[in-house]
């Protein structure tokens, strides 16, 4: 079975899963991605190089679609020239119309991953944090789903990581999309006891508390602005603390052709005095992230209602005490005071209250981390998700070789009997 | 009921409907259009697209760019117009006047007319074997539906003129889409008896039979090539015939021009087939009343289409009681049953089409029932009397208002 994964970055959401799938005989996984963030994982990865849309082309409200089309074309070209094996199935983790042209190249089923379906007029205020959205930004949300809809129609079946993400999709496609978390490698993401307290070559004193911020992107939709305000309040109440920020800085959308300042840039310009308490890390490898999480006293994950970052689950697997924003997608993983802590995203004081309590006596909260790991091992580990994925990939579409269809039937039967036993 | 119609052209699909709703039922209809034409029948708001796709936009995204820019133009024009009262429902043509951004102006539901959903390697392509597409055009087909899908998602309901067109859409959206034909004014489009045999100043002798062919553009999608080949067979066996071709020498649908070196598809086919020019009379585009006169003189009306949007001209010809010779493709077979209200042959069956036409030309009286039945079909299924109440019920339902359309309606 040859599986082609298409994603923006590698290793990304499906890397660990692919590694696990490829351990089975006759399963081969290849990746097409735009960027490799960990050269050690470049085996079987092919790059696609999309042409970048210029500011003089598409209108502001359609620029996203213009870029998605360019991505799709680059994916098509790279797939044609680079793929060593003809795929039996394509898993499109980019989820932005990128695999439409692949239909012309490979006559195989496509499984789409649907990260987010915009809700214009509903969730709009969240996407730009406290800054008022401009009229054009609001209008842009109306076109933002175009490529997602193309993918929903064209894929053979779809995936989301959470029930929340699934609930955002048009009801017409609910039947086509399954909720299936991609899986966490709990062997890599486990608490390590002998990790030196050195981060980015900076030694952290034993008495200094380490607070880690986990966000896919350092922007409003990852609650980064709220985190910075919360950090300021935490420092005021508990000064012996260092903040480690994990996540890529992203340029804010240009307005009237002019690039705007990122949230991080604005923070570093406005709060120079506080900057010494912050360490910014980008593109952490899985093992390095696990080490960082092992010495963290608190991990903060704030998101507006969108897909939680995989790093949230990684932190839970590393037995971190996690403080998350009290939104539906986060509540799917964290129960307040049972396996983590929750507070309202826009309530800086409430977030700081919870954080400071943990920092004052971290030992009292360790039990939350232990329960978080148990939750991940039981529900979200690769050991749990890989058989489900294998079954999904084997049964997607109707053009698979017979021996694989047979395997899919066996897997279904096994799962049924396991369910009956349970 | 306050209805806002959005279409780049007037009257197009909505002009007759809006005028009838305003004139006969007192509905408050406003039209937003790029080309208002010359009418004071309805309040008009003119819009201008916000620019257009340029070289900087990727080839595959240009359709989306143009449609979105038109939708932005509609949004800006309506924002400026500040309509009062605000619409209870918006009716729009998805593709020719997208309502993409109007939900940011009005809270009312949108009903879209969906004409076609593009499918790669569809039945239409199967009818065009010479139409092998360049890869980039094949890829473009994959992205052509982007705006249509956004409209499908946002619309409270939609409708298509034929079941065939409806069936092209993704099955997930079919429950949202009804089949309601645009509606023919059957009082106007009816056979006029005893007309002088004069078309655009040309007198046609009594002993010359008239075969009509009507198409907005002379193109392969509408079987112009099939028509010319069948015509050659017809006049070879039945010389006393004149083919009256109404329409323009352009390509409205499909990519004919990309596949030929001549200036037009008509020129390409004439060069290839060398038909006798004396047997053909090209009228150009004619006004509706002139078309009705031409159709009233027709002994046989030939209509071909690949599986695509059904042309109004075929239903208009049926309404005028014409004897139709056509092809067995989905949209046509929906309206015509072979030997009941027309004669059909397979799309590429040139000999079959020719023989069907010859049968009628040789025995007009014997086949007169075809035209009479065609007229009845239109009265039963495609007349404004039938379609307008259905559309009124749909608009009333989505707007949450009770409407009571009477059983018969006539255009004002």
PDB file of C-alpha atoms in Angstrom, chain B residues 122-341:
ATOM      1  CA  UNK B 122     -18.411  14.615 -18.349  1.00  0.00           C
ATOM      2  CA  UNK B 123     -21.008  13.507 -20.871  1.00  0.00           C
ATOM      3  CA  UNK B 124     -20.455  16.802 -22.667  1.00  0.00           C
ATOM      4  CA  UNK B 125     -16.808  15.928 -23.244  1.00  0.00           C
ATOM      5  CA  UNK B 126     -17.838  12.516 -24.509  1.00  0.00           C
ATOM      6  CA  UNK B 127     -19.842  14.289 -27.195  1.00  0.00           C
ATOM      7  CA  UNK B 128     -16.813  16.263 -28.267  1.00  0.00           C
ATOM      8  CA  UNK B 129     -14.138  13.718 -29.201  1.00  0.00           C
ATOM      9  CA  UNK B 130     -12.044  16.305 -30.963  1.00  0.00           C
ATOM     10  CA  UNK B 131     -12.149  18.457 -27.893  1.00  0.00           C
ATOM     11  CA  UNK B 132      -9.169  16.983 -26.112  1.00  0.00           C
ATOM     12  CA  UNK B 133      -8.270  19.665 -23.646  1.00  0.00           C
ATOM     13  CA  UNK B 134      -4.853  21.012 -22.934  1.00  0.00           C
ATOM     14  CA  UNK B 135      -3.811  19.950 -19.404  1.00  0.00           C
ATOM     15  CA  UNK B 136      -4.046  23.500 -18.079  1.00  0.00           C
ATOM     16  CA  UNK B 137      -7.658  23.776 -19.273  1.00  0.00           C
ATOM     17  CA  UNK B 138      -8.421  20.396 -17.713  1.00  0.00           C
ATOM     18  CA  UNK B 139      -6.984  21.671 -14.460  1.00  0.00           C
ATOM     19  CA  UNK B 140      -8.980  24.874 -14.768  1.00  0.00           C
ATOM     20  CA  UNK B 141     -12.169  22.831 -14.931  1.00  0.00           C
ATOM     21  CA  UNK B 142     -11.362  21.520 -11.465  1.00  0.00           C
ATOM     22  CA  UNK B 143     -11.346  25.045 -10.041  1.00  0.00           C
ATOM     23  CA  UNK B 144     -14.248  26.493 -12.062  1.00  0.00           C
ATOM     24  CA  UNK B 145     -16.762  25.425  -9.444  1.00  0.00           C
ATOM     25  CA  UNK B 146     -15.195  27.356  -6.558  1.00  0.00           C
ATOM     26  CA  UNK B 147     -17.625  30.283  -6.619  1.00  0.00           C
ATOM     27  CA  UNK B 148     -20.572  28.015  -7.382  1.00  0.00           C
ATOM     28  CA  UNK B 149     -19.759  25.967  -4.273  1.00  0.00           C
ATOM     29  CA  UNK B 150     -19.564  29.093  -2.115  1.00  0.00           C
ATOM     30  CA  UNK B 151     -22.972  30.132  -3.448  1.00  0.00           C
ATOM     31  CA  UNK B 152     -24.372  26.642  -2.855  1.00  0.00           C
ATOM     32  CA  UNK B 153     -23.129  26.736   0.712  1.00  0.00           C
ATOM     33  CA  UNK B 154     -24.498  30.179   1.482  1.00  0.00           C
ATOM     34  CA  UNK B 155     -27.822  29.937  -0.377  1.00  0.00           C
ATOM     35  CA  UNK B 156     -30.972  29.068   1.536  1.00  0.00           C
ATOM     36  CA  UNK B 157     -32.195  27.319  -1.593  1.00  0.00           C
ATOM     37  CA  UNK B 158     -31.460  27.066  -5.256  1.00  0.00           C
ATOM     38  CA  UNK B 159     -33.069  26.054  -8.492  1.00  0.00           C
ATOM     39  CA  UNK B 160     -32.026  24.836 -11.908  1.00  0.00           C
ATOM     40  CA  UNK B 161     -34.046  24.987 -15.133  1.00  0.00           C
ATOM     41  CA  UNK B 162     -33.907  21.246 -15.874  1.00  0.00           C
ATOM     42  CA  UNK B 163     -33.480  17.964 -14.032  1.00  0.00           C
ATOM     43  CA  UNK B 164     -30.452  17.264 -16.200  1.00  0.00           C
ATOM     44  CA  UNK B 165     -28.738  20.419 -14.964  1.00  0.00           C
ATOM     45  CA  UNK B 166     -29.722  19.659 -11.386  1.00  0.00           C
ATOM     46  CA  UNK B 167     -28.148  16.224 -11.610  1.00  0.00           C
ATOM     47  CA  UNK B 168     -24.746  17.714 -12.416  1.00  0.00           C
ATOM     48  CA  UNK B 169     -24.420  19.181  -8.914  1.00  0.00           C
ATOM     49  CA  UNK B 170     -22.761  17.377  -6.007  1.00  0.00           C
ATOM     50  CA  UNK B 171     -25.270  14.995  -4.479  1.00  0.00           C
ATOM     51  CA  UNK B 172     -24.728  16.589  -1.084  1.00  0.00           C
ATOM     52  CA  UNK B 173     -26.402  19.779  -2.314  1.00  0.00           C
ATOM     53  CA  UNK B 174     -29.263  18.249  -4.286  1.00  0.00           C
ATOM     54  CA  UNK B 175     -31.800  18.583  -1.441  1.00  0.00           C
ATOM     55  CA  UNK B 176     -31.240  22.345  -1.651  1.00  0.00           C
ATOM     56  CA  UNK B 177     -31.948  22.547  -5.380  1.00  0.00           C
ATOM     57  CA  UNK B 178     -35.362  22.469  -7.045  1.00  0.00           C
ATOM     58  CA  UNK B 179     -36.030  22.188 -10.748  1.00  0.00           C
ATOM     59  CA  UNK B 180     -37.942  25.205 -11.995  1.00  0.00           C
ATOM     60  CA  UNK B 181     -37.716  26.203 -15.620  1.00  0.00           C
ATOM     61  CA  UNK B 182     -37.220  29.885 -16.421  1.00  0.00           C
ATOM     62  CA  UNK B 183     -40.688  30.030 -17.972  1.00  0.00           C
ATOM     63  CA  UNK B 184     -41.898  30.813 -21.467  1.00  0.00           C
ATOM     64  CA  UNK B 185     -44.552  33.402 -22.173  1.00  0.00           C
ATOM     65  CA  UNK B 186     -46.698  31.012 -24.234  1.00  0.00           C
ATOM     66  CA  UNK B 187     -49.082  33.759 -25.308  1.00  0.00           C
ATOM     67  CA  UNK B 188     -46.254  35.578 -26.982  1.00  0.00           C
ATOM     68  CA  UNK B 189     -44.349  32.543 -28.204  1.00  0.00           C
ATOM     69  CA  UNK B 190     -47.097  30.967 -30.246  1.00  0.00           C
ATOM     70  CA  UNK B 191     -47.413  30.118 -33.896  1.00  0.00           C
ATOM     71  CA  UNK B 192     -48.628  33.035 -35.967  1.00  0.00           C
ATOM     72  CA  UNK B 193     -50.741  31.813 -38.889  1.00  0.00           C
ATOM     73  CA  UNK B 194     -50.763  33.135 -42.421  1.00  0.00           C
ATOM     74  CA  UNK B 195     -47.626  35.184 -42.207  1.00  0.00           C
ATOM     75  CA  UNK B 196     -46.038  36.406 -45.420  1.00  0.00           C
ATOM     76  CA  UNK B 197     -43.071  34.186 -46.268  1.00  0.00           C
ATOM     77  CA  UNK B 198     -40.596  36.972 -45.809  1.00  0.00           C
ATOM     78  CA  UNK B 199     -37.618  36.775 -43.471  1.00  0.00           C
ATOM     79  CA  UNK B 200     -35.547  39.907 -43.007  1.00  0.00           C
ATOM     80  CA  UNK B 201     -36.653  41.226 -46.366  1.00  0.00           C
ATOM     81  CA  UNK B 202     -36.014  37.984 -48.221  1.00  0.00           C
ATOM     82  CA  UNK B 203     -39.070  36.384 -49.792  1.00  0.00           C
ATOM     83  CA  UNK B 204     -39.123  32.638 -49.667  1.00  0.00           C
ATOM     84  CA  UNK B 205     -41.102  30.913 -52.415  1.00  0.00           C
ATOM     85  CA  UNK B 206     -44.088  28.798 -51.370  1.00  0.00           C
ATOM     86  CA  UNK B 207     -42.537  25.633 -52.722  1.00  0.00           C
ATOM     87  CA  UNK B 208     -39.362  26.006 -50.651  1.00  0.00           C
ATOM     88  CA  UNK B 209     -39.460  24.379 -47.241  1.00  0.00           C
ATOM     89  CA  UNK B 210     -37.923  26.270 -44.334  1.00  0.00           C
ATOM     90  CA  UNK B 211     -35.642  24.539 -41.867  1.00  0.00           C
ATOM     91  CA  UNK B 212     -34.697  26.700 -38.910  1.00  0.00           C
ATOM     92  CA  UNK B 213     -31.624  26.491 -36.701  1.00  0.00           C
ATOM     93  CA  UNK B 214     -31.254  28.895 -33.785  1.00  0.00           C
ATOM     94  CA  UNK B 215     -28.220  29.269 -31.587  1.00  0.00           C
ATOM     95  CA  UNK B 216     -26.732  32.271 -29.823  1.00  0.00           C
ATOM     96  CA  UNK B 217     -23.358  31.175 -31.181  1.00  0.00           C
ATOM     97  CA  UNK B 218     -22.524  28.797 -34.005  1.00  0.00           C
ATOM     98  CA  UNK B 219     -20.378  26.405 -32.009  1.00  0.00           C
ATOM     99  CA  UNK B 220     -19.695  22.731 -31.400  1.00  0.00           C
ATOM    100  CA  UNK B 221     -21.425  22.730 -27.993  1.00  0.00           C
ATOM    101  CA  UNK B 222     -24.658  23.440 -29.908  1.00  0.00           C
ATOM    102  CA  UNK B 223     -23.845  20.973 -32.680  1.00  0.00           C
ATOM    103  CA  UNK B 224     -23.298  23.483 -35.476  1.00  0.00           C
ATOM    104  CA  UNK B 225     -20.960  21.007 -37.180  1.00  0.00           C
ATOM    105  CA  UNK B 226     -23.581  18.246 -36.918  1.00  0.00           C
ATOM    106  CA  UNK B 227     -26.226  20.607 -38.279  1.00  0.00           C
ATOM    107  CA  UNK B 228     -24.201  21.514 -41.383  1.00  0.00           C
ATOM    108  CA  UNK B 229     -23.420  17.862 -42.125  1.00  0.00           C
ATOM    109  CA  UNK B 230     -27.084  16.875 -41.695  1.00  0.00           C
ATOM    110  CA  UNK B 231     -28.175  19.872 -43.814  1.00  0.00           C
ATOM    111  CA  UNK B 232     -25.950  18.658 -46.671  1.00  0.00           C
ATOM    112  CA  UNK B 233     -27.649  15.263 -46.561  1.00  0.00           C
ATOM    113  CA  UNK B 234     -31.071  16.918 -46.411  1.00  0.00           C
ATOM    114  CA  UNK B 235     -30.661  19.250 -49.405  1.00  0.00           C
ATOM    115  CA  UNK B 236     -29.016  16.470 -51.399  1.00  0.00           C
ATOM    116  CA  UNK B 237     -32.269  14.527 -51.196  1.00  0.00           C
ATOM    117  CA  UNK B 238     -34.700  17.421 -50.891  1.00  0.00           C
ATOM    118  CA  UNK B 239     -33.349  20.372 -52.878  1.00  0.00           C
ATOM    119  CA  UNK B 240     -36.327  22.672 -52.367  1.00  0.00           C
ATOM    120  CA  UNK B 241     -35.232  23.747 -48.910  1.00  0.00           C
ATOM    121  CA  UNK B 242     -33.713  26.778 -47.220  1.00  0.00           C
ATOM    122  CA  UNK B 243     -31.885  26.598 -43.923  1.00  0.00           C
ATOM    123  CA  UNK B 244     -32.540  29.738 -41.919  1.00  0.00           C
ATOM    124  CA  UNK B 245     -29.855  30.139 -39.301  1.00  0.00           C
ATOM    125  CA  UNK B 246     -30.540  32.594 -36.502  1.00  0.00           C
ATOM    126  CA  UNK B 247     -27.725  33.587 -34.200  1.00  0.00           C
ATOM    127  CA  UNK B 248     -24.275  35.012 -34.274  1.00  0.00           C
ATOM    128  CA  UNK B 249     -20.990  33.870 -35.645  1.00  0.00           C
ATOM    129  CA  UNK B 250     -19.273  33.498 -32.301  1.00  0.00           C
ATOM    130  CA  UNK B 251     -18.428  30.919 -29.690  1.00  0.00           C
ATOM    131  CA  UNK B 252     -20.309  31.401 -26.431  1.00  0.00           C
ATOM    132  CA  UNK B 253     -19.519  28.078 -24.775  1.00  0.00           C
ATOM    133  CA  UNK B 254     -16.690  25.606 -25.028  1.00  0.00           C
ATOM    134  CA  UNK B 255     -13.215  26.099 -26.375  1.00  0.00           C
ATOM    135  CA  UNK B 256     -13.738  25.841 -30.138  1.00  0.00           C
ATOM    136  CA  UNK B 257     -11.515  28.773 -30.877  1.00  0.00           C
ATOM    137  CA  UNK B 258      -8.582  27.179 -29.124  1.00  0.00           C
ATOM    138  CA  UNK B 259      -8.767  24.213 -31.465  1.00  0.00           C
ATOM    139  CA  UNK B 260      -9.104  25.942 -34.832  1.00  0.00           C
ATOM    140  CA  UNK B 261      -7.074  28.335 -36.892  1.00  0.00           C
ATOM    141  CA  UNK B 262     -10.001  30.079 -38.586  1.00  0.00           C
ATOM    142  CA  UNK B 263     -11.618  33.189 -37.146  1.00  0.00           C
ATOM    143  CA  UNK B 264     -14.804  31.400 -36.195  1.00  0.00           C
ATOM    144  CA  UNK B 265     -16.150  27.885 -35.800  1.00  0.00           C
ATOM    145  CA  UNK B 266     -18.637  28.549 -38.591  1.00  0.00           C
ATOM    146  CA  UNK B 267     -15.783  29.453 -40.929  1.00  0.00           C
ATOM    147  CA  UNK B 268     -13.919  26.337 -39.818  1.00  0.00           C
ATOM    148  CA  UNK B 269     -16.885  24.065 -40.541  1.00  0.00           C
ATOM    149  CA  UNK B 270     -17.746  25.764 -43.839  1.00  0.00           C
ATOM    150  CA  UNK B 271     -14.155  25.327 -44.979  1.00  0.00           C
ATOM    151  CA  UNK B 272     -14.250  21.679 -44.019  1.00  0.00           C
ATOM    152  CA  UNK B 273     -17.744  20.778 -45.231  1.00  0.00           C
ATOM    153  CA  UNK B 274     -18.086  23.148 -48.209  1.00  0.00           C
ATOM    154  CA  UNK B 275     -21.888  23.437 -47.940  1.00  0.00           C
ATOM    155  CA  UNK B 276     -23.847  25.076 -50.770  1.00  0.00           C
ATOM    156  CA  UNK B 277     -24.150  28.709 -49.624  1.00  0.00           C
ATOM    157  CA  UNK B 278     -27.391  29.163 -51.597  1.00  0.00           C
ATOM    158  CA  UNK B 279     -29.117  26.752 -49.242  1.00  0.00           C
ATOM    159  CA  UNK B 280     -28.398  28.826 -46.138  1.00  0.00           C
ATOM    160  CA  UNK B 281     -29.683  32.161 -44.963  1.00  0.00           C
ATOM    161  CA  UNK B 282     -27.956  33.660 -41.914  1.00  0.00           C
ATOM    162  CA  UNK B 283     -30.140  36.301 -40.286  1.00  0.00           C
ATOM    163  CA  UNK B 284     -27.833  37.292 -37.459  1.00  0.00           C
ATOM    164  CA  UNK B 285     -29.357  37.926 -34.046  1.00  0.00           C
ATOM    165  CA  UNK B 286     -32.993  38.960 -34.280  1.00  0.00           C
ATOM    166  CA  UNK B 287     -35.429  40.491 -31.766  1.00  0.00           C
ATOM    167  CA  UNK B 288     -37.872  38.125 -30.074  1.00  0.00           C
ATOM    168  CA  UNK B 289     -40.841  39.159 -32.232  1.00  0.00           C
ATOM    169  CA  UNK B 290     -38.855  38.530 -35.402  1.00  0.00           C
ATOM    170  CA  UNK B 291     -37.765  35.155 -34.024  1.00  0.00           C
ATOM    171  CA  UNK B 292     -41.403  34.242 -33.393  1.00  0.00           C
ATOM    172  CA  UNK B 293     -42.227  35.121 -37.015  1.00  0.00           C
ATOM    173  CA  UNK B 294     -39.331  32.996 -38.274  1.00  0.00           C
ATOM    174  CA  UNK B 295     -40.323  30.042 -36.096  1.00  0.00           C
ATOM    175  CA  UNK B 296     -43.910  30.417 -37.283  1.00  0.00           C
ATOM    176  CA  UNK B 297     -42.723  29.848 -40.860  1.00  0.00           C
ATOM    177  CA  UNK B 298     -40.570  26.865 -39.936  1.00  0.00           C
ATOM    178  CA  UNK B 299     -41.338  23.448 -41.387  1.00  0.00           C
ATOM    179  CA  UNK B 300     -38.609  21.764 -39.375  1.00  0.00           C
ATOM    180  CA  UNK B 301     -36.657  23.180 -36.475  1.00  0.00           C
ATOM    181  CA  UNK B 302     -33.264  21.612 -35.832  1.00  0.00           C
ATOM    182  CA  UNK B 303     -31.708  21.867 -32.392  1.00  0.00           C
ATOM    183  CA  UNK B 304     -28.588  20.142 -31.150  1.00  0.00           C
ATOM    184  CA  UNK B 305     -26.746  20.363 -27.892  1.00  0.00           C
ATOM    185  CA  UNK B 306     -24.160  18.324 -26.073  1.00  0.00           C
ATOM    186  CA  UNK B 307     -25.249  17.474 -22.512  1.00  0.00           C
ATOM    187  CA  UNK B 308     -25.171  21.040 -21.279  1.00  0.00           C
ATOM    188  CA  UNK B 309     -27.571  23.846 -20.402  1.00  0.00           C
ATOM    189  CA  UNK B 310     -30.748  23.503 -22.473  1.00  0.00           C
ATOM    190  CA  UNK B 311     -31.234  26.493 -24.800  1.00  0.00           C
ATOM    191  CA  UNK B 312     -34.353  28.616 -24.492  1.00  0.00           C
ATOM    192  CA  UNK B 313     -34.573  28.525 -28.283  1.00  0.00           C
ATOM    193  CA  UNK B 314     -35.661  24.893 -28.248  1.00  0.00           C
ATOM    194  CA  UNK B 315     -38.496  25.518 -25.798  1.00  0.00           C
ATOM    195  CA  UNK B 316     -39.433  28.689 -27.692  1.00  0.00           C
ATOM    196  CA  UNK B 317     -39.594  26.708 -30.927  1.00  0.00           C
ATOM    197  CA  UNK B 318     -41.737  24.060 -29.231  1.00  0.00           C
ATOM    198  CA  UNK B 319     -43.982  26.817 -27.905  1.00  0.00           C
ATOM    199  CA  UNK B 320     -44.361  28.055 -31.493  1.00  0.00           C
ATOM    200  CA  UNK B 321     -45.514  24.594 -32.497  1.00  0.00           C
ATOM    201  CA  UNK B 322     -42.410  23.749 -34.501  1.00  0.00           C
ATOM    202  CA  UNK B 323     -41.604  20.209 -35.572  1.00  0.00           C
ATOM    203  CA  UNK B 324     -38.387  19.556 -33.750  1.00  0.00           C
ATOM    204  CA  UNK B 325     -35.539  17.395 -34.980  1.00  0.00           C
ATOM    205  CA  UNK B 326     -33.007  16.961 -32.247  1.00  0.00           C
ATOM    206  CA  UNK B 327     -30.521  14.674 -30.551  1.00  0.00           C
ATOM    207  CA  UNK B 328     -30.650  12.073 -27.801  1.00  0.00           C
ATOM    208  CA  UNK B 329     -28.805  13.963 -25.089  1.00  0.00           C
ATOM    209  CA  UNK B 330     -29.935  14.375 -21.486  1.00  0.00           C
ATOM    210  CA  UNK B 331     -31.333  17.927 -21.571  1.00  0.00           C
ATOM    211  CA  UNK B 332     -33.211  17.348 -24.838  1.00  0.00           C
ATOM    212  CA  UNK B 333     -34.707  13.997 -23.845  1.00  0.00           C
ATOM    213  CA  UNK B 334     -36.138  15.666 -20.780  1.00  0.00           C
ATOM    214  CA  UNK B 335     -38.432  17.748 -23.000  1.00  0.00           C
ATOM    215  CA  UNK B 336     -38.805  15.656 -26.128  1.00  0.00           C
ATOM    216  CA  UNK B 337     -40.030  12.099 -26.477  1.00  0.00           C
ATOM    217  CA  UNK B 338     -39.166  10.585 -29.819  1.00  0.00           C
ATOM    218  CA  UNK B 339     -42.106  10.429 -32.219  1.00  0.00           C
ATOM    219  CA  UNK B 340     -44.434  12.132 -29.736  1.00  0.00           C
ATOM    220  CA  UNK B 341     -43.378  15.766 -29.742  1.00  0.00           C
TER     221      UNK B 341
END
